[in-house]
Amino acid sequence: MAFPVSDEIHLWLIDENSVDDALLESYWPFLSPDERVRYDRLRQSGDRKRFLITRAAVRNTLSHYFPDVLPAQWQFSRNAWGRPVIATPTYGGGVEFSISHTRGLIAIAVAASGSLGVDVEYTVRRNRTVAIANRYFSPTEVETLQRLPAQAQRERFFDLWTLKEAYIKACGMGLAIPLRSFSFDFSDEKIAIAFAAERDDEPQGWQFWQMAASPDHRLALAFKRAGETATMKVVCRALVPLRDSTCIELRQLRHGVQHL
Ligand SMILES: CC(C)(COP(=O)(O)OP(=O)(O)OC[C@H]1O[C@@H](n2cnc3c(N)ncnc32)[C@H](O)[C@@H]1OP(=O)(O)O)[C@@H](O)C(=O)NCCC(=O)NCCS
């Protein structure tokens, strides 16, 4: 079994447009009965396509590290907050993974151990960014956002949004963590996190990355491993599930590590 090396995070990116109809059709048999129920509930063809690609991509990615397990053999359950976890096969070692999908792009991050979260957002869609920020971001994040010139606010909004989502996913609790209970700061183009008193966490040990996954997609990664702050290397690959994958370089916008 080939685990991802302990000081690397592997980021697998799937461009939805790289999957044609025939290939998409071949993913259908990989769905478990409950995934078929979820698929049937989706009404939009775009959502259905994204769902199928995601299910195939997760299985393909995990089998890359565990070649003894065929993609169809992976079964998943969810923790109390909805995070997918491997149900079967059970095995001795650990592997951490996190999933994000948005229009056009699916991201899967993998590490040997630790708390890992990824978030990708399509930045072209129109959102009432400042109104959403006022509702969900911390007071210092809102204040910094509002001080920026209007054209920079939109970019900052997605930078903050993806980082906040990556952090709550790394914690495995999703929106059960109030988004106002922690703040990101980008002084000197380094990412730092601070916590409100109500959030029982500390910045030390957390590492964050912000990347341009495409001209229209912002991506963030959050990672922490207990007792360690070795700076992790992020290795990226473009994947066409069950067909091929190639190494790619993403433009890194910011990184931050808070040492113990
Ligand atoms: C579910 C949530 C964790 C992420 O949702 P999202 O950013 O909209 O969607 P993404 O595609 O990036 O992530 C969804 C994936 O996160 C994973 N996920 C779900 N719950 C999770 C949890 N508690 N912990 C970690 N990962 C989780 C799942 O793999 C899910 O995909 P799947 O159901 O196809 O397997 C949650 O934060 C949410 O619902 N967010 C809504 C967005 C929002 O309102 N943001 C406010 C602005 S900051």
PDB file of C-alpha atoms and ligand atoms in Angstrom:
ATOM      1  CA  MET A   1       0.000   0.000   0.000  1.00  0.00           C
ATOM      2  CA  ALA A   2       1.340   3.402  -0.966  1.00  0.00           C
ATOM      3  CA  PHE A   3       0.370   6.159   1.469  1.00  0.00           C
ATOM      4  CA  PRO A   4       0.907   9.766   0.516  1.00  0.00           C
ATOM      5  CA  VAL A   5       4.266  10.711   2.029  1.00  0.00           C
ATOM      6  CA  SER A   6       3.869  12.212   5.459  1.00  0.00           C
ATOM      7  CA  ASP A   7       5.096  15.725   4.555  1.00  0.00           C
ATOM      8  CA  GLU A   8       2.952  16.118   1.439  1.00  0.00           C
ATOM      9  CA  ILE A   9      -0.651  17.002   0.757  1.00  0.00           C
ATOM     10  CA  HIS A  10      -1.892  15.697  -2.565  1.00  0.00           C
ATOM     11  CA  LEU A  11      -4.446  17.817  -4.342  1.00  0.00           C
ATOM     12  CA  TRP A  12      -6.391  16.165  -7.150  1.00  0.00           C
ATOM     13  CA  LEU A  13      -8.352  18.461  -9.451  1.00  0.00           C
ATOM     14  CA  ILE A  14     -10.994  17.306 -11.897  1.00  0.00           C
ATOM     15  CA  ASP A  15     -12.176  19.600 -14.667  1.00  0.00           C
ATOM     16  CA  GLU A  16     -15.800  18.638 -15.317  1.00  0.00           C
ATOM     17  CA  ASN A  17     -15.345  19.336 -19.011  1.00  0.00           C
ATOM     18  CA  SER A  18     -12.653  16.654 -19.251  1.00  0.00           C
ATOM     19  CA  VAL A  19     -15.322  13.952 -18.749  1.00  0.00           C
ATOM     20  CA  ASP A  20     -17.345  13.087 -21.852  1.00  0.00           C
ATOM     21  CA  ASP A  21     -20.732  11.354 -21.819  1.00  0.00           C
ATOM     22  CA  ALA A  22     -19.350   7.845 -22.452  1.00  0.00           C
ATOM     23  CA  LEU A  23     -16.869   8.128 -19.584  1.00  0.00           C
ATOM     24  CA  LEU A  24     -19.550   9.604 -17.326  1.00  0.00           C
ATOM     25  CA  GLU A  25     -21.807   6.640 -18.043  1.00  0.00           C
ATOM     26  CA  SER A  26     -19.033   4.282 -16.904  1.00  0.00           C
ATOM     27  CA  TYR A  27     -19.063   5.884 -13.396  1.00  0.00           C
ATOM     28  CA  TRP A  28     -22.670   4.916 -12.681  1.00  0.00           C
ATOM     29  CA  PRO A  29     -21.927   1.304 -11.501  1.00  0.00           C
ATOM     30  CA  PHE A  30     -19.661   2.695  -8.746  1.00  0.00           C
ATOM     31  CA  LEU A  31     -22.539   4.310  -6.893  1.00  0.00           C
ATOM     32  CA  SER A  32     -23.705   2.644  -3.676  1.00  0.00           C
ATOM     33  CA  PRO A  33     -27.472   2.296  -3.087  1.00  0.00           C
ATOM     34  CA  ASP A  34     -27.630   5.437  -0.910  1.00  0.00           C
ATOM     35  CA  GLU A  35     -25.601   7.396  -3.462  1.00  0.00           C
ATOM     36  CA  ARG A  36     -28.122   6.342  -6.136  1.00  0.00           C
ATOM     37  CA  VAL A  37     -30.883   7.768  -3.947  1.00  0.00           C
ATOM     38  CA  ARG A  38     -28.966  11.059  -3.641  1.00  0.00           C
ATOM     39  CA  TYR A  39     -28.345  11.071  -7.391  1.00  0.00           C
ATOM     40  CA  ASP A  40     -32.064  10.576  -8.115  1.00  0.00           C
ATOM     41  CA  ARG A  41     -32.930  13.553  -5.928  1.00  0.00           C
ATOM     42  CA  LEU A  42     -30.774  15.876  -8.053  1.00  0.00           C
ATOM     43  CA  ARG A  43     -32.783  17.619 -10.748  1.00  0.00           C
ATOM     44  CA  GLN A  44     -30.178  19.625 -12.701  1.00  0.00           C
ATOM     45  CA  SER A  45     -28.046  17.732 -15.219  1.00  0.00           C
ATOM     46  CA  GLY A  46     -24.988  19.744 -14.146  1.00  0.00           C
ATOM     47  CA  ASP A  47     -25.464  18.672 -10.504  1.00  0.00           C
ATOM     48  CA  ARG A  48     -25.928  15.051 -11.558  1.00  0.00           C
ATOM     49  CA  LYS A  49     -22.762  15.121 -13.635  1.00  0.00           C
ATOM     50  CA  ARG A  50     -20.763  16.697 -10.780  1.00  0.00           C
ATOM     51  CA  PHE A  51     -22.107  14.138  -8.323  1.00  0.00           C
ATOM     52  CA  LEU A  52     -21.165  11.175 -10.534  1.00  0.00           C
ATOM     53  CA  ILE A  53     -17.680  12.521 -11.249  1.00  0.00           C
ATOM     54  CA  THR A  54     -17.095  13.203  -7.549  1.00  0.00           C
ATOM     55  CA  ARG A  55     -18.065   9.671  -6.506  1.00  0.00           C
ATOM     56  CA  ALA A  56     -15.820   8.136  -9.189  1.00  0.00           C
ATOM     57  CA  ALA A  57     -12.970  10.530  -8.405  1.00  0.00           C
ATOM     58  CA  VAL A  58     -12.933   9.781  -4.667  1.00  0.00           C
ATOM     59  CA  ARG A  59     -12.833   6.039  -5.294  1.00  0.00           C
ATOM     60  CA  ASN A  60     -10.201   6.389  -8.017  1.00  0.00           C
ATOM     61  CA  THR A  61      -8.036   8.586  -5.789  1.00  0.00           C
ATOM     62  CA  LEU A  62      -8.209   6.273  -2.770  1.00  0.00           C
ATOM     63  CA  SER A  63      -7.396   3.231  -4.922  1.00  0.00           C
ATOM     64  CA  HIS A  64      -4.323   5.089  -6.149  1.00  0.00           C
ATOM     65  CA  TYR A  65      -2.956   4.878  -2.586  1.00  0.00           C
ATOM     66  CA  PHE A  66      -4.462   1.466  -1.855  1.00  0.00           C
ATOM     67  CA  PRO A  67      -4.113  -0.422  -5.147  1.00  0.00           C
ATOM     68  CA  ASP A  68      -5.343  -3.651  -3.518  1.00  0.00           C
ATOM     69  CA  VAL A  69      -8.781  -2.052  -3.181  1.00  0.00           C
ATOM     70  CA  LEU A  70     -10.735  -1.674  -6.398  1.00  0.00           C
ATOM     71  CA  PRO A  71     -12.562   1.640  -6.880  1.00  0.00           C
ATOM     72  CA  ALA A  72     -15.938  -0.130  -6.636  1.00  0.00           C
ATOM     73  CA  GLN A  73     -15.047  -1.637  -3.234  1.00  0.00           C
ATOM     74  CA  TRP A  74     -14.894   1.653  -1.310  1.00  0.00           C
ATOM     75  CA  GLN A  75     -17.960   2.327   0.831  1.00  0.00           C
ATOM     76  CA  PHE A  76     -18.493   5.451   2.883  1.00  0.00           C
ATOM     77  CA  SER A  77     -20.417   6.612   5.895  1.00  0.00           C
ATOM     78  CA  ARG A  78     -20.661  10.130   7.366  1.00  0.00           C
ATOM     79  CA  ASN A  79     -19.744  11.557  10.754  1.00  0.00           C
ATOM     80  CA  ALA A  80     -22.368  13.378  12.827  1.00  0.00           C
ATOM     81  CA  TRP A  81     -21.764  16.597  10.835  1.00  0.00           C
ATOM     82  CA  GLY A  82     -21.814  15.061   7.357  1.00  0.00           C
ATOM     83  CA  ARG A  83     -18.118  14.479   6.734  1.00  0.00           C
ATOM     84  CA  PRO A  84     -17.543  11.390   4.547  1.00  0.00           C
ATOM     85  CA  VAL A  85     -15.441   8.678   6.173  1.00  0.00           C
ATOM     86  CA  ILE A  86     -14.337   5.314   4.838  1.00  0.00           C
ATOM     87  CA  ALA A  87     -16.659   2.570   6.124  1.00  0.00           C
ATOM     88  CA  THR A  88     -15.167  -0.368   4.212  1.00  0.00           C
ATOM     89  CA  PRO A  89     -12.732  -1.816   3.594  1.00  0.00           C
ATOM     90  CA  THR A  90     -11.273  -1.415   7.045  1.00  0.00           C
ATOM     91  CA  TYR A  91      -7.513  -1.313   7.145  1.00  0.00           C
ATOM     92  CA  GLY A  92      -4.695  -0.645   9.593  1.00  0.00           C
ATOM     93  CA  GLY A  93      -3.299   2.650   8.326  1.00  0.00           C
ATOM     94  CA  GLY A  94      -4.862   6.072   8.069  1.00  0.00           C
ATOM     95  CA  VAL A  95      -5.581   8.362   5.192  1.00  0.00           C
ATOM     96  CA  GLU A  96      -7.267  11.747   5.411  1.00  0.00           C
ATOM     97  CA  PHE A  97      -9.279  13.182   2.574  1.00  0.00           C
ATOM     98  CA  SER A  98     -11.515  16.140   1.922  1.00  0.00           C
ATOM     99  CA  ILE A  99     -13.836  16.904  -0.990  1.00  0.00           C
ATOM    100  CA  SER A 100     -15.093  20.108  -2.558  1.00  0.00           C
ATOM    101  CA  HIS A 101     -17.093  20.703  -5.722  1.00  0.00           C
ATOM    102  CA  THR A 102     -18.285  23.765  -7.517  1.00  0.00           C
ATOM    103  CA  ARG A 103     -19.300  24.685 -11.018  1.00  0.00           C
ATOM    104  CA  GLY A 104     -16.650  23.320 -13.397  1.00  0.00           C
ATOM    105  CA  LEU A 105     -14.261  21.871 -10.831  1.00  0.00           C
ATOM    106  CA  ILE A 106     -13.975  19.145  -8.212  1.00  0.00           C
ATOM    107  CA  ALA A 107     -11.114  19.046  -5.692  1.00  0.00           C
ATOM    108  CA  ILE A 108      -9.985  16.142  -3.520  1.00  0.00           C
ATOM    109  CA  ALA A 109      -7.199  16.669  -0.984  1.00  0.00           C
ATOM    110  CA  VAL A 110      -5.389  13.703   0.574  1.00  0.00           C
ATOM    111  CA  ALA A 111      -2.819  13.418   3.374  1.00  0.00           C
ATOM    112  CA  ALA A 112      -1.427  10.505   5.343  1.00  0.00           C
ATOM    113  CA  SER A 113      -2.824  11.855   8.637  1.00  0.00           C
ATOM    114  CA  GLY A 114      -3.966  15.060  10.321  1.00  0.00           C
ATOM    115  CA  SER A 115      -6.975  17.343   9.951  1.00  0.00           C
ATOM    116  CA  LEU A 116      -7.411  18.316   6.317  1.00  0.00           C
ATOM    117  CA  GLY A 117      -9.962  20.522   4.560  1.00  0.00           C
ATOM    118  CA  VAL A 118     -10.274  21.796   0.987  1.00  0.00           C
ATOM    119  CA  ASP A 119     -12.693  24.269  -0.515  1.00  0.00           C
ATOM    120  CA  VAL A 120     -13.044  25.448  -4.100  1.00  0.00           C
ATOM    121  CA  GLU A 121     -15.437  28.121  -5.335  1.00  0.00           C
ATOM    122  CA  TYR A 122     -16.428  29.354  -8.772  1.00  0.00           C
ATOM    123  CA  THR A 123     -15.798  33.079  -8.509  1.00  0.00           C
ATOM    124  CA  VAL A 124     -17.729  34.259 -11.553  1.00  0.00           C
ATOM    125  CA  ARG A 125     -21.197  33.679 -10.197  1.00  0.00           C
ATOM    126  CA  ARG A 126     -22.903  36.766  -8.934  1.00  0.00           C
ATOM    127  CA  ASN A 127     -23.302  37.023  -5.210  1.00  0.00           C
ATOM    128  CA  ARG A 128     -24.197  39.837  -2.913  1.00  0.00           C
ATOM    129  CA  THR A 129     -20.734  39.452  -1.488  1.00  0.00           C
ATOM    130  CA  VAL A 130     -20.748  42.254   1.068  1.00  0.00           C
ATOM    131  CA  ALA A 131     -24.205  41.307   2.347  1.00  0.00           C
ATOM    132  CA  ILE A 132     -23.106  37.670   2.772  1.00  0.00           C
ATOM    133  CA  ALA A 133     -19.879  38.765   4.452  1.00  0.00           C
ATOM    134  CA  ASN A 134     -21.848  40.944   6.892  1.00  0.00           C
ATOM    135  CA  ARG A 135     -23.901  37.949   7.840  1.00  0.00           C
ATOM    136  CA  TYR A 136     -21.218  35.242   8.080  1.00  0.00           C
ATOM    137  CA  PHE A 137     -17.762  36.758   8.472  1.00  0.00           C
ATOM    138  CA  SER A 138     -16.170  37.929  11.717  1.00  0.00           C
ATOM    139  CA  PRO A 139     -16.292  41.668  12.560  1.00  0.00           C
ATOM    140  CA  THR A 140     -12.567  42.132  11.742  1.00  0.00           C
ATOM    141  CA  GLU A 141     -12.946  40.337   8.413  1.00  0.00           C
ATOM    142  CA  VAL A 142     -15.922  42.544   7.498  1.00  0.00           C
ATOM    143  CA  GLU A 143     -14.043  45.684   8.543  1.00  0.00           C
ATOM    144  CA  THR A 144     -10.979  44.768   6.421  1.00  0.00           C
ATOM    145  CA  LEU A 145     -13.186  43.837   3.469  1.00  0.00           C
ATOM    146  CA  GLN A 146     -15.050  47.136   3.586  1.00  0.00           C
ATOM    147  CA  ARG A 147     -11.820  49.149   3.639  1.00  0.00           C
ATOM    148  CA  LEU A 148     -10.761  47.680   0.269  1.00  0.00           C
ATOM    149  CA  PRO A 149     -11.598  49.389  -3.029  1.00  0.00           C
ATOM    150  CA  ALA A 150     -14.858  48.035  -4.489  1.00  0.00           C
ATOM    151  CA  GLN A 151     -13.160  45.971  -7.221  1.00  0.00           C
ATOM    152  CA  ALA A 152     -10.888  44.219  -4.675  1.00  0.00           C
ATOM    153  CA  GLN A 153     -13.751  43.331  -2.333  1.00  0.00           C
ATOM    154  CA  ARG A 154     -15.087  40.533  -4.482  1.00  0.00           C
ATOM    155  CA  GLU A 155     -11.710  38.788  -4.671  1.00  0.00           C
ATOM    156  CA  ARG A 156     -11.174  39.170  -0.924  1.00  0.00           C
ATOM    157  CA  PHE A 157     -14.639  37.773  -0.285  1.00  0.00           C
ATOM    158  CA  PHE A 158     -13.813  34.518  -2.103  1.00  0.00           C
ATOM    159  CA  ASP A 159     -10.379  34.354  -0.472  1.00  0.00           C
ATOM    160  CA  LEU A 160     -12.008  34.507   2.955  1.00  0.00           C
ATOM    161  CA  TRP A 161     -14.941  32.285   2.091  1.00  0.00           C
ATOM    162  CA  THR A 162     -12.775  29.417   0.782  1.00  0.00           C
ATOM    163  CA  LEU A 163     -10.435  29.625   3.774  1.00  0.00           C
ATOM    164  CA  LYS A 164     -13.322  29.613   6.226  1.00  0.00           C
ATOM    165  CA  GLU A 165     -14.904  26.615   4.518  1.00  0.00           C
ATOM    166  CA  ALA A 166     -11.549  24.775   4.374  1.00  0.00           C
ATOM    167  CA  TYR A 167     -11.071  25.324   8.136  1.00  0.00           C
ATOM    168  CA  ILE A 168     -14.535  24.085   9.154  1.00  0.00           C
ATOM    169  CA  LYS A 169     -14.109  21.061   6.900  1.00  0.00           C
ATOM    170  CA  ALA A 170     -10.688  20.262   8.380  1.00  0.00           C
ATOM    171  CA  CYS A 171     -12.369  20.286  11.793  1.00  0.00           C
ATOM    172  CA  GLY A 172     -14.965  17.869  10.382  1.00  0.00           C
ATOM    173  CA  MET A 173     -17.878  19.873  11.776  1.00  0.00           C
ATOM    174  CA  GLY A 174     -19.008  22.014   8.861  1.00  0.00           C
ATOM    175  CA  LEU A 175     -21.357  24.833   9.727  1.00  0.00           C
ATOM    176  CA  ALA A 176     -21.726  23.588  13.318  1.00  0.00           C
ATOM    177  CA  ILE A 177     -18.722  25.888  13.848  1.00  0.00           C
ATOM    178  CA  PRO A 178     -19.974  29.492  13.806  1.00  0.00           C
ATOM    179  CA  LEU A 179     -18.205  31.258  10.937  1.00  0.00           C
ATOM    180  CA  ARG A 180     -17.859  34.398  13.042  1.00  0.00           C
ATOM    181  CA  SER A 181     -15.909  32.544  15.739  1.00  0.00           C
ATOM    182  CA  PHE A 182     -12.626  32.714  13.814  1.00  0.00           C
ATOM    183  CA  SER A 183     -10.918  35.271  11.568  1.00  0.00           C
ATOM    184  CA  PHE A 184      -8.380  35.251   8.797  1.00  0.00           C
ATOM    185  CA  ASP A 185      -5.810  37.977   8.267  1.00  0.00           C
ATOM    186  CA  PHE A 186      -3.568  38.419   5.218  1.00  0.00           C
ATOM    187  CA  SER A 187      -0.921  40.857   6.470  1.00  0.00           C
ATOM    188  CA  ASP A 188       2.320  40.516   4.441  1.00  0.00           C
ATOM    189  CA  GLU A 189       0.437  38.111   2.157  1.00  0.00           C
ATOM    190  CA  LYS A 190       0.742  35.423   4.839  1.00  0.00           C
ATOM    191  CA  ILE A 191      -2.376  33.715   6.118  1.00  0.00           C
ATOM    192  CA  ALA A 192      -2.968  33.906   9.875  1.00  0.00           C
ATOM    193  CA  ILE A 193      -5.973  32.694  11.849  1.00  0.00           C
ATOM    194  CA  ALA A 194      -7.299  34.063  15.153  1.00  0.00           C
ATOM    195  CA  PHE A 195     -10.069  32.635  17.311  1.00  0.00           C
ATOM    196  CA  ALA A 196     -12.803  34.285  19.341  1.00  0.00           C
ATOM    197  CA  ALA A 197     -13.056  33.242  22.994  1.00  0.00           C
ATOM    198  CA  GLU A 198     -16.033  30.981  22.240  1.00  0.00           C
ATOM    199  CA  ARG A 199     -14.004  28.812  19.824  1.00  0.00           C
ATOM    200  CA  ASP A 200     -11.843  26.254  21.600  1.00  0.00           C
ATOM    201  CA  ASP A 201      -8.869  26.174  19.219  1.00  0.00           C
ATOM    202  CA  GLU A 202      -5.462  27.811  18.893  1.00  0.00           C
ATOM    203  CA  PRO A 203      -3.621  29.090  15.809  1.00  0.00           C
ATOM    204  CA  GLN A 204      -0.432  27.134  16.541  1.00  0.00           C
ATOM    205  CA  GLY A 205       0.002  24.203  14.215  1.00  0.00           C
ATOM    206  CA  TRP A 206      -2.469  25.305  11.544  1.00  0.00           C
ATOM    207  CA  GLN A 207      -1.268  25.745   7.961  1.00  0.00           C
ATOM    208  CA  PHE A 208      -3.264  27.337   5.167  1.00  0.00           C
ATOM    209  CA  TRP A 209      -2.819  27.749   1.433  1.00  0.00           C
ATOM    210  CA  GLN A 210      -4.683  29.884  -1.064  1.00  0.00           C
ATOM    211  CA  MET A 211      -4.445  29.047  -4.755  1.00  0.00           C
ATOM    212  CA  ALA A 212      -5.864  30.069  -8.099  1.00  0.00           C
ATOM    213  CA  ALA A 213      -7.171  26.681  -9.279  1.00  0.00           C
ATOM    214  CA  SER A 214      -8.138  28.316 -12.601  1.00  0.00           C
ATOM    215  CA  PRO A 215      -8.831  31.919 -13.642  1.00  0.00           C
ATOM    216  CA  ASP A 216     -12.425  31.360 -12.394  1.00  0.00           C
ATOM    217  CA  HIS A 217     -11.803  29.201  -9.320  1.00  0.00           C
ATOM    218  CA  ARG A 218     -10.387  30.052  -5.907  1.00  0.00           C
ATOM    219  CA  LEU A 219      -9.138  27.198  -3.725  1.00  0.00           C
ATOM    220  CA  ALA A 220      -8.059  26.981  -0.096  1.00  0.00           C
ATOM    221  CA  LEU A 221      -6.488  24.221   1.974  1.00  0.00           C
ATOM    222  CA  ALA A 222      -6.377  23.913   5.757  1.00  0.00           C
ATOM    223  CA  PHE A 223      -4.212  21.402   7.594  1.00  0.00           C
ATOM    224  CA  LYS A 224      -3.132  20.568  11.125  1.00  0.00           C
ATOM    225  CA  ARG A 225      -1.374  17.565  12.608  1.00  0.00           C
ATOM    226  CA  ALA A 226      -1.215  17.235  16.394  1.00  0.00           C
ATOM    227  CA  GLY A 227       2.131  18.245  17.883  1.00  0.00           C
ATOM    228  CA  GLU A 228       3.752  19.125  14.538  1.00  0.00           C
ATOM    229  CA  THR A 229       4.312  22.074  12.254  1.00  0.00           C
ATOM    230  CA  ALA A 230       6.518  20.615   9.528  1.00  0.00           C
ATOM    231  CA  THR A 231       5.684  22.733   6.492  1.00  0.00           C
ATOM    232  CA  MET A 232       3.790  20.498   4.126  1.00  0.00           C
ATOM    233  CA  LYS A 233       4.386  20.440   0.398  1.00  0.00           C
ATOM    234  CA  VAL A 234       1.279  20.576  -1.786  1.00  0.00           C
ATOM    235  CA  VAL A 235       1.531  18.360  -4.876  1.00  0.00           C
ATOM    236  CA  CYS A 236      -1.167  18.883  -7.522  1.00  0.00           C
ATOM    237  CA  ARG A 237      -2.483  16.574 -10.226  1.00  0.00           C
ATOM    238  CA  ALA A 238      -5.196  16.993 -12.838  1.00  0.00           C
ATOM    239  CA  LEU A 239      -7.333  13.844 -12.855  1.00  0.00           C
ATOM    240  CA  VAL A 240      -9.767  12.409 -15.362  1.00  0.00           C
ATOM    241  CA  PRO A 241     -11.304   9.682 -13.180  1.00  0.00           C
ATOM    242  CA  LEU A 242     -10.666   6.129 -14.329  1.00  0.00           C
ATOM    243  CA  ARG A 243      -8.715   7.423 -17.311  1.00  0.00           C
ATOM    244  CA  ASP A 244      -5.473   9.291 -16.481  1.00  0.00           C
ATOM    245  CA  SER A 245      -3.789  11.998 -14.437  1.00  0.00           C
ATOM    246  CA  THR A 246      -0.981  14.499 -14.977  1.00  0.00           C
ATOM    247  CA  CYS A 247       1.149  16.695 -12.708  1.00  0.00           C
ATOM    248  CA  ILE A 248       0.163  20.371 -12.705  1.00  0.00           C
ATOM    249  CA  GLU A 249       1.473  23.528 -11.036  1.00  0.00           C
ATOM    250  CA  LEU A 250      -1.098  25.818  -9.438  1.00  0.00           C
ATOM    251  CA  ARG A 251      -0.456  29.490  -8.793  1.00  0.00           C
ATOM    252  CA  GLN A 252      -0.072  29.830  -5.034  1.00  0.00           C
ATOM    253  CA  LEU A 253      -1.380  33.166  -3.803  1.00  0.00           C
ATOM    254  CA  ARG A 254      -0.642  32.890  -0.105  1.00  0.00           C
ATOM    255  CA  HIS A 255       0.546  30.445   2.519  1.00  0.00           C
ATOM    256  CA  GLY A 256       0.646  30.603   6.273  1.00  0.00           C
ATOM    257  CA  VAL A 257       2.011  28.358   8.973  1.00  0.00           C
ATOM    258  CA  GLN A 258       1.795  29.140  12.656  1.00  0.00           C
ATOM    259  CA  HIS A 259       4.597  27.349  14.462  1.00  0.00           C
ATOM    260  CA  LEU A 260       4.177  25.672  17.810  1.00  0.00           C
TER     261      LEU A 260
HETATM  262  C1  LIG B   1     -21.109  21.180   3.782  1.00  0.00           C
HETATM  263  C2  LIG B   1     -20.119  22.289   4.030  1.00  0.00           C
HETATM  264  C3  LIG B   1     -19.058  21.720   4.940  1.00  0.00           C
HETATM  265  C4  LIG B   1     -19.407  22.711   2.726  1.00  0.00           C
HETATM  266  O1  LIG B   1     -20.290  23.010   1.750  1.00  0.00           O
HETATM  267  P1  LIG B   1     -19.947  23.793   0.410  1.00  0.00           P
HETATM  268  O2  LIG B   1     -18.720  24.622   0.545  1.00  0.00           O
HETATM  269  O3  LIG B   1     -21.182  24.459   0.020  1.00  0.00           O
HETATM  270  O4  LIG B   1     -19.697  22.620  -0.640  1.00  0.00           O
HETATM  271  P2  LIG B   1     -18.357  21.855  -1.049  1.00  0.00           P
HETATM  272  O5  LIG B   1     -18.623  21.221  -2.343  1.00  0.00           O
HETATM  273  O6  LIG B   1     -17.147  22.701  -0.958  1.00  0.00           O
HETATM  274  O7  LIG B   1     -18.237  20.736   0.051  1.00  0.00           O
HETATM  275  C5  LIG B   1     -19.156  19.692   0.117  1.00  0.00           C
HETATM  276  C6  LIG B   1     -18.402  18.464   0.585  1.00  0.00           C
HETATM  277  O8  LIG B   1     -17.899  18.707   1.896  1.00  0.00           O
HETATM  278  C7  LIG B   1     -17.838  17.460   2.576  1.00  0.00           C
HETATM  279  N1  LIG B   1     -18.428  17.659   3.882  1.00  0.00           N
HETATM  280  C8  LIG B   1     -19.747  17.712   4.210  1.00  0.00           C
HETATM  281  N2  LIG B   1     -19.860  17.909   5.552  1.00  0.00           N
HETATM  282  C9  LIG B   1     -18.602  17.982   6.038  1.00  0.00           C
HETATM  283  C10 LIG B   1     -18.069  18.171   7.352  1.00  0.00           C
HETATM  284  N3  LIG B   1     -18.843  18.299   8.429  1.00  0.00           N
HETATM  285  N4  LIG B   1     -16.723  18.197   7.499  1.00  0.00           N
HETATM  286  C11 LIG B   1     -15.905  18.043   6.433  1.00  0.00           C
HETATM  287  N5  LIG B   1     -16.348  17.859   5.165  1.00  0.00           N
HETATM  288  C12 LIG B   1     -17.690  17.834   4.982  1.00  0.00           C
HETATM  289  C13 LIG B   1     -18.576  16.423   1.723  1.00  0.00           C
HETATM  290  O9  LIG B   1     -17.602  15.605   1.090  1.00  0.00           O
HETATM  291  C14 LIG B   1     -19.311  17.265   0.724  1.00  0.00           C
HETATM  292  O10 LIG B   1     -19.416  16.686  -0.550  1.00  0.00           O
HETATM  293  P3  LIG B   1     -20.263  15.359  -0.803  1.00  0.00           P
HETATM  294  O11 LIG B   1     -21.510  15.490   0.003  1.00  0.00           O
HETATM  295  O12 LIG B   1     -20.500  15.354  -2.280  1.00  0.00           O
HETATM  296  O13 LIG B   1     -19.392  14.222  -0.346  1.00  0.00           O
HETATM  297  C15 LIG B   1     -20.778  23.433   4.749  1.00  0.00           C
HETATM  298  O14 LIG B   1     -19.802  24.336   5.137  1.00  0.00           O
HETATM  299  C16 LIG B   1     -21.877  24.151   4.020  1.00  0.00           C
HETATM  300  O15 LIG B   1     -22.975  23.681   3.892  1.00  0.00           O
HETATM  301  N6  LIG B   1     -21.612  25.354   3.544  1.00  0.00           N
HETATM  302  C17 LIG B   1     -22.600  26.164   2.813  1.00  0.00           C
HETATM  303  C18 LIG B   1     -21.930  27.328   2.188  1.00  0.00           C
HETATM  304  C19 LIG B   1     -22.151  28.627   2.975  1.00  0.00           C
HETATM  305  O16 LIG B   1     -23.241  29.001   3.338  1.00  0.00           O
HETATM  306  N7  LIG B   1     -21.079  29.364   3.251  1.00  0.00           N
HETATM  307  C20 LIG B   1     -21.180  30.599   3.975  1.00  0.00           C
HETATM  308  C21 LIG B   1     -20.186  31.626   3.506  1.00  0.00           C
HETATM  309  S1  LIG B   1     -18.668  31.570   4.386  1.00  0.00           S
END
